[in-house]
Coordinates of N, CA and C and ligand atoms in Angstrom, one line a residue:
M1 N 0.8 -1.2 0.0 CA 0.0 0.0 0.0 C 0.9 1.3 0.0
S2 N 0.6 2.2 -0.9 CA 1.4 3.4 -0.9 C 1.2 4.2 0.3
D3 N 2.3 4.9 0.7 CA 2.2 5.8 1.9 C 1.2 6.9 1.7
H4 N 0.9 7.2 0.4 CA 0.0 8.3 0.1 C -1.5 7.9 0.0
A5 N -1.7 6.6 0.3 CA -3.1 6.1 0.2 C -4.0 6.8 1.3
Y6 N -5.3 6.9 1.0 CA -6.2 7.4 2.0 C -6.5 6.2 2.9
S7 N -7.2 6.5 4.0 CA -7.6 5.5 5.0 C -8.5 4.5 4.3
A8 N -8.7 3.3 5.0 CA -9.6 2.3 4.4 C -11.0 2.9 4.3
A9 N -11.5 3.6 5.3 CA -12.8 4.2 5.2 C -13.0 5.2 4.1
E10 N -12.0 6.0 3.9 CA -12.0 7.0 2.9 C -12.0 6.3 1.5
R11 N -11.2 5.3 1.3 CA -11.2 4.6 0.0 C -12.5 3.9 -0.2
T12 N -13.1 3.4 0.8 CA -14.4 2.7 0.6 C -15.4 3.8 0.2
A13 N -15.4 5.0 0.7 CA -16.3 6.0 0.4 C -16.2 6.4 -1.1
I14 N -14.9 6.5 -1.5 CA -14.7 7.0 -2.9 C -15.3 5.9 -3.9
Y15 N -14.9 4.6 -3.6 CA -15.5 3.6 -4.5 C -17.0 3.5 -4.4
R16 N -17.5 3.8 -3.2 CA -19.0 3.7 -3.1 C -19.6 4.8 -3.9
A17 N -19.1 6.0 -3.9 CA -19.7 7.0 -4.7 C -19.6 6.7 -6.2
I18 N -18.5 6.1 -6.6 CA -18.3 5.7 -8.0 C -19.4 4.7 -8.4
G19 N -19.5 3.7 -7.5 CA -20.4 2.6 -7.8 C -21.9 2.9 -7.7
E20 N -22.2 3.9 -6.8 CA -23.6 4.2 -6.6 C -24.1 5.4 -7.3
R21 N -23.2 6.1 -8.0 CA -23.6 7.2 -8.8 C -24.6 6.7 -9.9
R22 N -25.7 7.4 -10.1 CA -26.6 7.0 -11.1 C -27.0 8.3 -11.9
D23 N -27.4 8.0 -13.2 CA -28.0 9.1 -13.9 C -29.5 9.2 -13.5
M24 N -29.9 10.3 -12.9 CA -31.2 10.3 -12.3 C -32.2 11.1 -13.2
R25 N -33.4 10.6 -13.3 CA -34.4 11.3 -14.1 C -35.7 11.5 -13.2
H26 N -35.7 11.0 -12.0 CA -36.9 11.2 -11.1 C -36.3 12.0 -9.9
F27 N -37.0 13.1 -9.6 CA -36.5 14.0 -8.6 C -37.7 14.3 -7.6
A28 N -37.3 14.7 -6.4 CA -38.3 14.9 -5.4 C -38.5 16.4 -5.1
G29 N -38.3 17.3 -6.1 CA -38.5 18.7 -5.9 C -37.5 19.2 -4.9
G30 N -37.9 20.1 -4.0 CA -37.1 20.6 -2.9 C -36.1 21.6 -3.4
T31 N -35.0 21.8 -2.6 CA -34.0 22.8 -2.9 C -32.6 22.3 -2.7
V32 N -31.6 23.0 -3.2 CA -30.2 22.7 -2.9 C -29.7 23.9 -2.2
A33 N -29.2 23.8 -1.0 CA -28.7 24.9 -0.2 C -27.5 25.6 -1.0
P34 N -27.5 26.9 -0.9 CA -26.4 27.6 -1.7 C -25.0 27.1 -1.4
E35 N -24.7 26.8 -0.1 CA -23.3 26.3 0.2 C -23.1 25.0 -0.5
L36 N -24.1 24.1 -0.5 CA -24.0 22.8 -1.1 C -23.8 23.0 -2.6
L37 N -24.6 23.8 -3.3 CA -24.4 24.0 -4.7 C -23.0 24.6 -5.0
G38 N -22.5 25.4 -4.1 CA -21.2 26.0 -4.2 C -20.1 24.9 -4.2
R39 N -20.3 23.9 -3.3 CA -19.4 22.8 -3.1 C -19.3 22.0 -4.4
L40 N -20.5 21.8 -5.0 CA -20.6 20.9 -6.2 C -20.0 21.6 -7.4
L41 N -20.2 22.9 -7.5 CA -19.6 23.7 -8.6 C -18.0 23.7 -8.4
A42 N -17.6 23.9 -7.1 CA -16.2 23.9 -6.8 C -15.6 22.5 -7.2
A43 N -16.3 21.4 -6.9 CA -15.8 20.1 -7.3 C -15.6 20.0 -8.8
A44 N -16.6 20.5 -9.5 CA -16.5 20.5 -11.0 C -15.3 21.3 -11.5
H45 N -15.1 22.4 -10.8 CA -14.1 23.4 -11.3 C -12.7 22.8 -10.9
Q46 N -12.6 21.8 -10.1 CA -11.2 21.2 -9.8 C -10.9 20.1 -10.8
A47 N -11.7 19.9 -11.8 CA -11.4 18.8 -12.7 C -10.2 19.1 -13.5
P48 N -9.6 18.0 -14.0 CA -8.4 18.2 -14.9 C -8.9 18.8 -16.3
S49 N -8.1 19.5 -17.0 CA -8.5 20.0 -18.3 C -7.2 20.1 -19.2
V50 N -7.5 19.9 -20.4 CA -6.4 19.8 -21.4 C -5.6 21.2 -21.4
G51 N -4.3 21.1 -21.2 CA -3.5 22.4 -21.2 C -4.0 23.4 -20.1
L52 N -4.7 22.9 -19.1 CA -5.3 23.7 -18.0 C -6.2 24.8 -18.7
M53 N -7.0 24.3 -19.7 CA -7.8 25.2 -20.5 C -9.1 25.6 -19.7
Q54 N -9.5 24.8 -18.8 CA -10.8 25.0 -18.0 C -11.9 25.5 -19.0
P55 N -12.3 24.7 -19.9 CA -13.2 25.2 -21.0 C -14.7 25.2 -20.5
W56 N -14.9 24.8 -19.3 CA -16.3 24.6 -18.8 C -16.9 26.0 -18.4
R57 N -18.2 26.1 -18.7 CA -19.0 27.3 -18.3 C -20.3 26.7 -17.8
F58 N -20.8 27.2 -16.7 CA -22.1 26.7 -16.2 C -23.1 27.9 -16.1
I59 N -24.3 27.6 -16.6 CA -25.3 28.6 -16.4 C -26.4 28.1 -15.5
R60 N -26.6 28.7 -14.4 CA -27.7 28.3 -13.5 C -29.0 28.9 -13.9
I61 N -30.0 28.0 -14.1 CA -31.3 28.5 -14.6 C -32.2 28.7 -13.4
T62 N -32.5 30.0 -13.1 CA -33.3 30.3 -12.0 C -34.7 30.8 -12.4
R63 N -34.9 31.2 -13.7 CA -36.2 31.6 -14.1 C -37.0 30.4 -14.5
R64 N -38.2 30.3 -13.9 CA -39.0 29.1 -14.2 C -39.5 29.0 -15.6
E65 N -39.7 30.2 -16.2 CA -40.2 30.2 -17.6 C -39.1 29.8 -18.5
L66 N -37.9 30.1 -18.2 CA -36.7 29.7 -19.0 C -36.5 28.1 -18.9
R67 N -36.7 27.6 -17.7 CA -36.6 26.2 -17.5 C -37.7 25.5 -18.4
G68 N -38.9 26.1 -18.5 CA -39.9 25.5 -19.3 C -39.5 25.5 -20.8
R69 N -38.8 26.6 -21.2 CA -38.4 26.6 -22.6 C -37.3 25.6 -22.9
I70 N -36.5 25.4 -22.0 CA -35.4 24.4 -22.1 C -36.1 23.0 -22.2
Q71 N -37.0 22.8 -21.4 CA -37.7 21.5 -21.4 C -38.4 21.3 -22.8
A72 N -39.0 22.4 -23.3 CA -39.6 22.3 -24.6 C -38.6 21.9 -25.7
L73 N -37.4 22.4 -25.7 CA -36.4 22.1 -26.6 C -36.0 20.6 -26.5
V74 N -36.0 20.1 -25.3 CA -35.6 18.7 -25.0 C -36.8 17.8 -25.6
E75 N -38.0 18.3 -25.4 CA -39.1 17.5 -25.9 C -39.1 17.4 -27.4
E76 N -38.8 18.5 -28.0 CA -38.7 18.5 -29.5 C -37.7 17.4 -30.0
E77 N -36.5 17.4 -29.3 CA -35.4 16.5 -29.7 C -35.8 15.1 -29.3
R78 N -36.5 14.9 -28.3 CA -37.0 13.5 -27.9 C -37.8 12.9 -29.0
V79 N -38.7 13.7 -29.5 CA -39.6 13.3 -30.6 C -38.7 12.9 -31.9
R80 N -37.8 13.8 -32.2 CA -36.9 13.6 -33.4 C -36.1 12.3 -33.2
T81 N -35.6 12.1 -32.0 CA -34.8 10.9 -31.7 C -35.6 9.7 -31.9
A82 N -36.9 9.7 -31.4 CA -37.8 8.6 -31.5 C -38.0 8.3 -33.0
E83 N -38.2 9.3 -33.8 CA -38.4 9.1 -35.3 C -37.1 8.5 -35.9
A84 N -36.0 8.9 -35.4 CA -34.7 8.4 -36.0 C -34.5 6.9 -35.6
L85 N -35.1 6.6 -34.4 CA -34.9 5.2 -33.9 C -35.7 4.2 -34.7
G86 N -36.7 4.6 -35.4 CA -37.4 3.6 -36.2 C -38.2 2.7 -35.4
E87 N -37.9 1.4 -35.5 CA -38.8 0.4 -34.8 C -38.8 0.4 -33.3
R88 N -37.7 1.1 -32.7 CA -37.7 1.2 -31.2 C -38.4 2.5 -30.8
A89 N -39.0 3.2 -31.7 CA -39.6 4.5 -31.4 C -40.5 4.5 -30.2
D90 N -41.5 3.6 -30.2 CA -42.5 3.5 -29.2 C -41.9 3.2 -27.8
E91 N -41.0 2.3 -27.8 CA -40.3 1.9 -26.6 C -39.5 3.1 -26.0
F92 N -38.8 3.8 -26.9 CA -38.1 5.0 -26.5 C -39.0 6.0 -25.9
M93 N -40.1 6.3 -26.5 CA -41.0 7.3 -26.0 C -41.5 7.0 -24.6
K94 N -41.5 5.7 -24.2 CA -41.9 5.4 -22.9 C -40.9 5.6 -21.8
L95 N -39.6 5.8 -22.3 CA -38.5 6.1 -21.3 C -38.6 7.5 -20.7
K96 N -38.3 7.6 -19.5 CA -38.1 9.0 -18.9 C -36.7 9.4 -19.2
V97 N -36.5 10.5 -20.0 CA -35.1 10.9 -20.4 C -34.7 12.2 -19.7
E98 N -35.5 12.8 -18.9 CA -35.1 14.0 -18.2 C -36.0 14.3 -17.0
G99 N -35.5 15.0 -16.1 CA -36.3 15.4 -14.9 C -36.3 16.9 -14.7
I100 N -36.4 17.6 -15.8 CA -36.2 19.1 -15.8 C -37.3 19.8 -14.9
S101 N -38.5 19.3 -15.0 CA -39.6 20.0 -14.3 C -39.6 19.7 -12.8
D102 N -39.1 18.6 -12.4 CA -39.2 18.2 -10.9 C -37.9 18.3 -10.2
C103 N -36.8 18.6 -10.8 CA -35.5 18.7 -10.1 C -35.4 20.1 -9.4
A104 N -34.6 20.1 -8.3 CA -34.4 21.4 -7.6 C -33.7 22.5 -8.4
E105 N -32.7 22.0 -9.1 CA -31.8 23.0 -9.8 C -31.6 22.5 -11.3
V106 N -31.5 23.4 -12.2 CA -31.1 23.1 -13.6 C -29.9 23.9 -13.9
L107 N -28.8 23.3 -14.3 CA -27.6 23.9 -14.7 C -27.3 23.5 -16.2
V108 N -27.0 24.5 -17.0 CA -26.5 24.1 -18.4 C -25.0 24.2 -18.4
A109 N -24.4 23.1 -18.8 CA -22.9 23.1 -18.9 C -22.5 23.3 -20.4
A110 N -21.6 24.2 -20.6 CA -21.3 24.6 -22.0 C -19.8 24.7 -22.2
L111 N -19.3 24.5 -23.4 CA -17.9 24.8 -23.8 C -17.8 26.3 -24.0
M112 N -16.7 26.8 -23.6 CA -16.5 28.3 -23.8 C -16.3 28.6 -25.3
D113 N -16.4 29.8 -25.6 CA -16.1 30.3 -27.0 C -14.6 30.5 -27.1
N114 N -14.2 30.8 -28.3 CA -12.8 31.2 -28.5 C -11.8 30.0 -28.1
R115 N -12.1 28.8 -28.5 CA -11.3 27.7 -28.1 C -10.1 27.4 -29.0
E116 N -10.2 28.0 -30.2 CA -9.2 27.7 -31.2 C -7.7 28.0 -30.8
P117 N -7.5 29.1 -30.1 CA -6.0 29.3 -29.7 C -5.5 28.2 -28.8
H118 N -6.3 27.5 -28.1 CA -5.8 26.4 -27.2 C -5.4 25.2 -28.0
I119 N -4.1 25.1 -28.3 CA -3.7 23.9 -29.1 C -2.9 22.9 -28.2
F120 N -2.5 23.3 -27.0 CA -1.8 22.3 -26.1 C -2.7 21.1 -25.9
G121 N -2.3 20.0 -26.4 CA -3.1 18.8 -26.2 C -4.3 18.6 -27.1
R122 N -4.5 19.7 -28.0 CA -5.7 19.6 -28.8 C -5.4 19.7 -30.3
R123 N -4.1 19.8 -30.7 CA -3.7 20.0 -32.1 C -4.3 18.9 -32.9
T124 N -4.1 17.7 -32.5 CA -4.6 16.5 -33.2 C -5.9 16.0 -32.7
L125 N -6.2 16.4 -31.4 CA -7.5 15.9 -30.8 C -8.3 17.1 -30.2
P126 N -8.9 17.9 -31.1 CA -9.6 19.1 -30.6 C -10.7 18.8 -29.7
E127 N -11.2 17.5 -29.7 CA -12.3 17.2 -28.8 C -11.9 17.0 -27.3
M128 N -10.6 17.3 -27.1 CA -10.1 17.2 -25.6 C -10.8 18.3 -24.8
D129 N -11.3 19.3 -25.4 CA -12.0 20.3 -24.6 C -13.3 19.7 -24.1
L130 N -13.9 19.0 -24.9 CA -15.2 18.3 -24.5 C -14.9 17.2 -23.4
A131 N -13.7 16.5 -23.6 CA -13.3 15.5 -22.6 C -13.1 16.2 -21.2
S132 N -12.5 17.4 -21.3 CA -12.3 18.2 -20.0 C -13.6 18.6 -19.4
L133 N -14.5 19.0 -20.1 CA -15.8 19.4 -19.6 C -16.5 18.2 -19.0
A134 N -16.4 17.0 -19.7 CA -17.0 15.8 -19.1 C -16.4 15.4 -17.8
C135 N -15.0 15.7 -17.6 CA -14.4 15.4 -16.3 C -15.0 16.3 -15.3
A136 N -15.3 17.6 -15.6 CA -15.9 18.5 -14.6 C -17.3 18.0 -14.2
I137 N -18.1 17.5 -15.2 CA -19.4 17.1 -14.9 C -19.3 15.8 -14.0
Q138 N -18.4 14.9 -14.3 CA -18.3 13.7 -13.6 C -17.9 14.0 -12.1
N139 N -17.0 15.0 -11.9 CA -16.7 15.4 -10.5 C -17.9 15.8 -9.8
M140 N -18.7 16.6 -10.5 CA -20.0 17.1 -9.8 C -20.9 16.0 -9.5
W141 N -21.0 15.0 -10.5 CA -21.9 13.9 -10.4 C -21.5 13.0 -9.1
L142 N -20.2 12.8 -9.0 CA -19.8 12.0 -7.8 C -20.0 12.7 -6.5
A143 N -19.6 14.0 -6.5 CA -19.8 14.8 -5.3 C -21.3 14.9 -4.9
A144 N -22.1 15.0 -5.9 CA -23.6 15.1 -5.6 C -24.0 13.8 -5.0
R145 N -23.6 12.7 -5.5 CA -24.0 11.4 -5.0 C -23.5 11.3 -3.5
A146 N -22.3 11.7 -3.2 CA -21.8 11.6 -1.9 C -22.7 12.6 -0.9
E147 N -23.2 13.7 -1.5 CA -24.0 14.6 -0.7 C -25.4 14.1 -0.6
G148 N -25.8 13.0 -1.3 CA -27.1 12.5 -1.3 C -28.1 13.1 -2.3
L149 N -27.5 13.8 -3.3 CA -28.3 14.5 -4.3 C -28.2 13.7 -5.7
G150 N -29.2 13.7 -6.4 CA -29.2 13.0 -7.7 C -28.8 14.1 -8.8
L151 N -28.2 13.6 -9.9 CA -27.9 14.4 -11.0 C -28.2 13.6 -12.3
G152 N -28.8 14.3 -13.2 CA -29.0 13.7 -14.5 C -28.5 14.5 -15.6
W153 N -27.8 13.8 -16.6 CA -27.2 14.5 -17.7 C -28.1 14.4 -18.9
V154 N -28.6 15.5 -19.4 CA -29.5 15.5 -20.5 C -28.8 16.1 -21.7
S155 N -28.7 15.3 -22.8 CA -28.1 15.8 -24.0 C -29.0 15.7 -25.2
L156 N -30.3 15.6 -24.9 CA -31.3 15.6 -26.0 C -31.8 17.1 -26.3
F157 N -31.0 17.8 -27.1 CA -31.4 19.1 -27.5 C -30.6 19.6 -28.7
D158 N -31.1 20.6 -29.4 CA -30.4 21.2 -30.5 C -29.4 22.2 -29.9
P159 N -28.1 22.0 -29.9 CA -27.2 22.9 -29.3 C -27.3 24.4 -29.8
Q160 N -27.6 24.5 -31.0 CA -27.7 25.9 -31.6 C -28.9 26.6 -30.9
A161 N -30.0 25.9 -30.9 CA -31.3 26.5 -30.3 C -31.1 26.8 -28.8
L162 N -30.4 25.9 -28.1 CA -30.2 26.1 -26.6 C -29.2 27.3 -26.4
G163 N -28.2 27.3 -27.3 CA -27.2 28.4 -27.2 C -27.8 29.7 -27.4
A164 N -28.7 29.8 -28.4 CA -29.4 31.1 -28.7 C -30.3 31.5 -27.6
L165 N -31.0 30.5 -27.0 CA -32.0 30.8 -25.9 C -31.2 31.4 -24.7
L166 N -30.0 30.9 -24.5 CA -29.2 31.4 -23.3 C -28.2 32.5 -23.6
G167 N -28.3 33.0 -24.8 CA -27.5 34.2 -25.2 C -26.0 33.8 -25.3
M168 N -25.7 32.6 -25.7 CA -24.3 32.2 -25.8 C -23.6 32.8 -27.0
P169 N -22.3 33.2 -26.8 CA -21.6 33.8 -28.0 C -21.3 32.8 -29.0
A170 N -21.0 33.2 -30.3 CA -20.6 32.3 -31.3 C -19.4 31.5 -30.9
G171 N -19.4 30.2 -31.1 CA -18.3 29.4 -30.7 C -18.5 28.6 -29.4
A172 N -19.3 29.2 -28.5 CA -19.6 28.5 -27.3 C -20.7 27.4 -27.7
K173 N -20.7 26.3 -26.9 CA -21.6 25.2 -27.2 C -22.1 24.5 -26.0
P174 N -23.5 24.5 -25.8 CA -24.0 23.8 -24.7 C -23.8 22.3 -24.9
V175 N -23.5 21.6 -23.8 CA -23.2 20.2 -23.9 C -24.1 19.4 -23.0
A176 N -24.6 20.0 -22.0 CA -25.4 19.2 -21.0 C -26.4 20.1 -20.3
V177 N -27.7 19.6 -20.2 CA -28.6 20.2 -19.3 C -28.5 19.3 -18.0
L178 N -28.1 19.8 -16.9 CA -27.9 19.0 -15.7 C -29.1 19.2 -14.8
C179 N -29.8 18.2 -14.4 CA -30.8 18.2 -13.5 C -30.3 17.7 -12.1
L180 N -30.4 18.5 -11.1 CA -29.8 18.3 -9.8 C -30.8 18.4 -8.7
G181 N -30.7 17.6 -7.7 CA -31.6 17.8 -6.6 C -31.9 16.5 -5.8
P182 N -32.7 16.7 -4.7 CA -33.1 15.6 -3.9 C -33.8 14.5 -4.7
V183 N -33.7 13.3 -4.3 CA -34.4 12.2 -5.0 C -35.0 11.3 -3.9
T184 N -36.1 10.6 -4.2 CA -36.7 9.7 -3.2 C -35.8 8.5 -2.9
E185 N -35.3 8.0 -4.0 CA -34.3 6.9 -3.9 C -33.4 6.9 -5.2
F186 N -32.2 6.3 -5.1 CA -31.4 6.2 -6.3 C -31.7 4.8 -6.9
Y187 N -31.7 4.8 -8.3 CA -31.9 3.5 -8.9 C -30.8 2.6 -8.5
A188 N -31.1 1.3 -8.4 CA -30.1 0.3 -8.0 C -29.2 0.0 -9.1
Q189 N -29.7 0.2 -10.3 CA -28.9 -0.1 -11.6 C -29.2 1.1 -12.5
P190 N -28.4 1.2 -13.6 CA -28.7 2.2 -14.6 C -30.2 2.1 -15.0
M191 N -30.9 3.2 -15.1 CA -32.3 3.1 -15.4 C -32.6 2.4 -16.7
L192 N -31.6 2.6 -17.7 CA -31.8 2.0 -19.0 C -31.7 0.4 -18.9
V193 N -31.0 -0.1 -17.9 CA -31.0 -1.5 -17.6 C -32.3 -1.9 -17.0
Q194 N -32.7 -1.2 -16.0 CA -34.0 -1.5 -15.3 C -35.2 -1.5 -16.2
E195 N -35.1 -0.6 -17.2 CA -36.3 -0.5 -18.2 C -36.1 -1.5 -19.4
N196 N -35.0 -2.3 -19.3 CA -34.7 -3.3 -20.4 C -34.5 -2.6 -21.7
W197 N -33.9 -1.4 -21.7 CA -33.6 -0.7 -22.9 C -32.2 -1.1 -23.4
A198 N -31.3 -1.3 -22.5 CA -29.9 -1.7 -22.8 C -29.3 -2.6 -21.8
E199 N -28.3 -3.3 -22.1 CA -27.6 -4.2 -21.2 C -26.2 -3.6 -20.9
E200 N -25.7 -3.8 -19.7 CA -24.3 -3.4 -19.4 C -23.4 -4.5 -19.8
R201 N -22.2 -4.2 -20.4 CA -21.2 -5.2 -20.7 C -20.1 -5.2 -19.7
P202 N -19.5 -6.3 -19.5 CA -18.5 -6.4 -18.4 C -17.2 -5.7 -18.9
L203 N -16.3 -5.3 -17.9 CA -15.0 -4.7 -18.2 C -14.2 -5.6 -19.1
S204 N -14.3 -6.9 -18.9 CA -13.4 -7.9 -19.7 C -13.7 -7.7 -21.2
D205 N -14.9 -7.3 -21.6 CA -15.1 -7.0 -23.0 C -14.4 -5.8 -23.5
M206 N -14.0 -4.9 -22.7 CA -13.4 -3.7 -23.1 C -11.8 -3.7 -22.9
L207 N -11.3 -4.7 -22.4 CA -9.9 -4.8 -22.0 C -9.0 -5.6 -23.0
F208 N -8.0 -5.0 -23.6 CA -7.2 -5.7 -24.5 C -5.7 -5.7 -24.0
E209 N -4.9 -6.5 -24.6 CA -3.5 -6.4 -24.2 C -2.6 -6.3 -25.5
N210 N -1.8 -5.3 -25.5 CA -0.9 -5.0 -26.7 C -1.6 -4.7 -28.0
Q211 N -2.5 -5.5 -28.4 CA -3.2 -5.3 -29.7 C -4.7 -5.3 -29.5
W212 N -5.3 -4.4 -30.3 CA -6.8 -4.4 -30.3 C -7.3 -5.8 -30.5
G213 N -8.2 -6.2 -29.6 CA -8.9 -7.5 -29.8 C -8.2 -8.6 -29.1
E214 N -6.9 -8.4 -28.6 CA -6.2 -9.4 -27.9 C -6.5 -9.4 -26.5
R215 N -7.0 -10.5 -25.9 CA -7.4 -10.6 -24.5 C -6.2 -10.8 -23.6
P216 N -6.2 -10.2 -22.4 CA -5.1 -10.5 -21.5 C -5.1 -11.9 -21.1
Ligands
LIG1 C1 -22.5 12.2 -22.2 C2 -23.8 11.7 -21.6 C3 -25.0 12.1 -22.2 C4 -26.2 11.6 -21.6 N1 -27.4 12.0 -22.1 C5 -28.6 11.6 -21.6 C6 -29.9 12.0 -22.0 O1 -30.0 12.9 -22.8 N2 -31.0 11.5 -21.4 C7 -30.9 10.5 -20.5 O2 -31.9 10.1 -20.0 N3 -29.7 10.1 -20.0 C8 -28.5 10.6 -20.6 N4 -27.3 10.1 -20.1 C9 -27.3 9.1 -19.0 C10 -27.0 7.7 -19.5 O3 -28.1 7.1 -20.1 C11 -26.5 6.8 -18.3 O4 -25.3 7.4 -17.9 C12 -26.3 5.4 -18.7 O5 -27.5 4.8 -19.0 C13 -25.7 4.6 -17.5 O6 -26.4 4.8 -16.3 P1 -25.8 5.4 -15.0 O7 -25.3 6.7 -15.3 O8 -26.9 5.4 -14.0 O9 -24.7 4.5 -14.6 C14 -26.2 10.6 -20.6 C15 -24.9 10.2 -20.1 C16 -23.7 10.8 -20.6 C17 -22.4 10.3 -20.0

């Protein structure tokens, strides 16, 4: 064991948050105390980022009418997604894919504008800005689970329409509508597994040695 390791209880807590984090779409209303919201945003802001670019921007939605307009955009895209799915359309329409109206807080996570000058780590892989933003959201997701709050990542929207609605400058791009707040209970498994939409595959399917497809 490394001298730098956390205590056994702390390690258990870290792995517990990772294992019990769920994408939540059912919320119990309520509120998130300002200090707690501040802790979650600070957790997001401590994420790693390519070239220390910190490309994340968060817009807290506090106007109820604006929340409704965001939900309308998600609903439009939900219908378009169902159409694109073809034979699974009806099954998809039965899934709950967002909790915008019943969550305590809605945050829109976006990539900043003017990203082109940032080439450290992005010259060949420009999408590393998005990877960095995803790290920030994951930090918030895990911290929220530890605090007993649910968080759901909604990506069913037209980014141009949402960017325009929130007054984003050209080049900025919304990536997630985050639904955050108290829940009655956390799903025991990913909701898409519970609803028989998808199956989880084991780690062993994803792990190769030396060459793609070669099993350890
Ligand atoms: C990048 C990203 C986008 C997602 N977008 C949506 C979404 O639009 N609607 C939704 O219901 N779930 C969305 N999810 C949640 C996934 O469906 C969920 O993470 C997956 O089913 C595994 O469940 P778990 O997060 O509870 O482990 C998204 C997750 C990620 C990482």
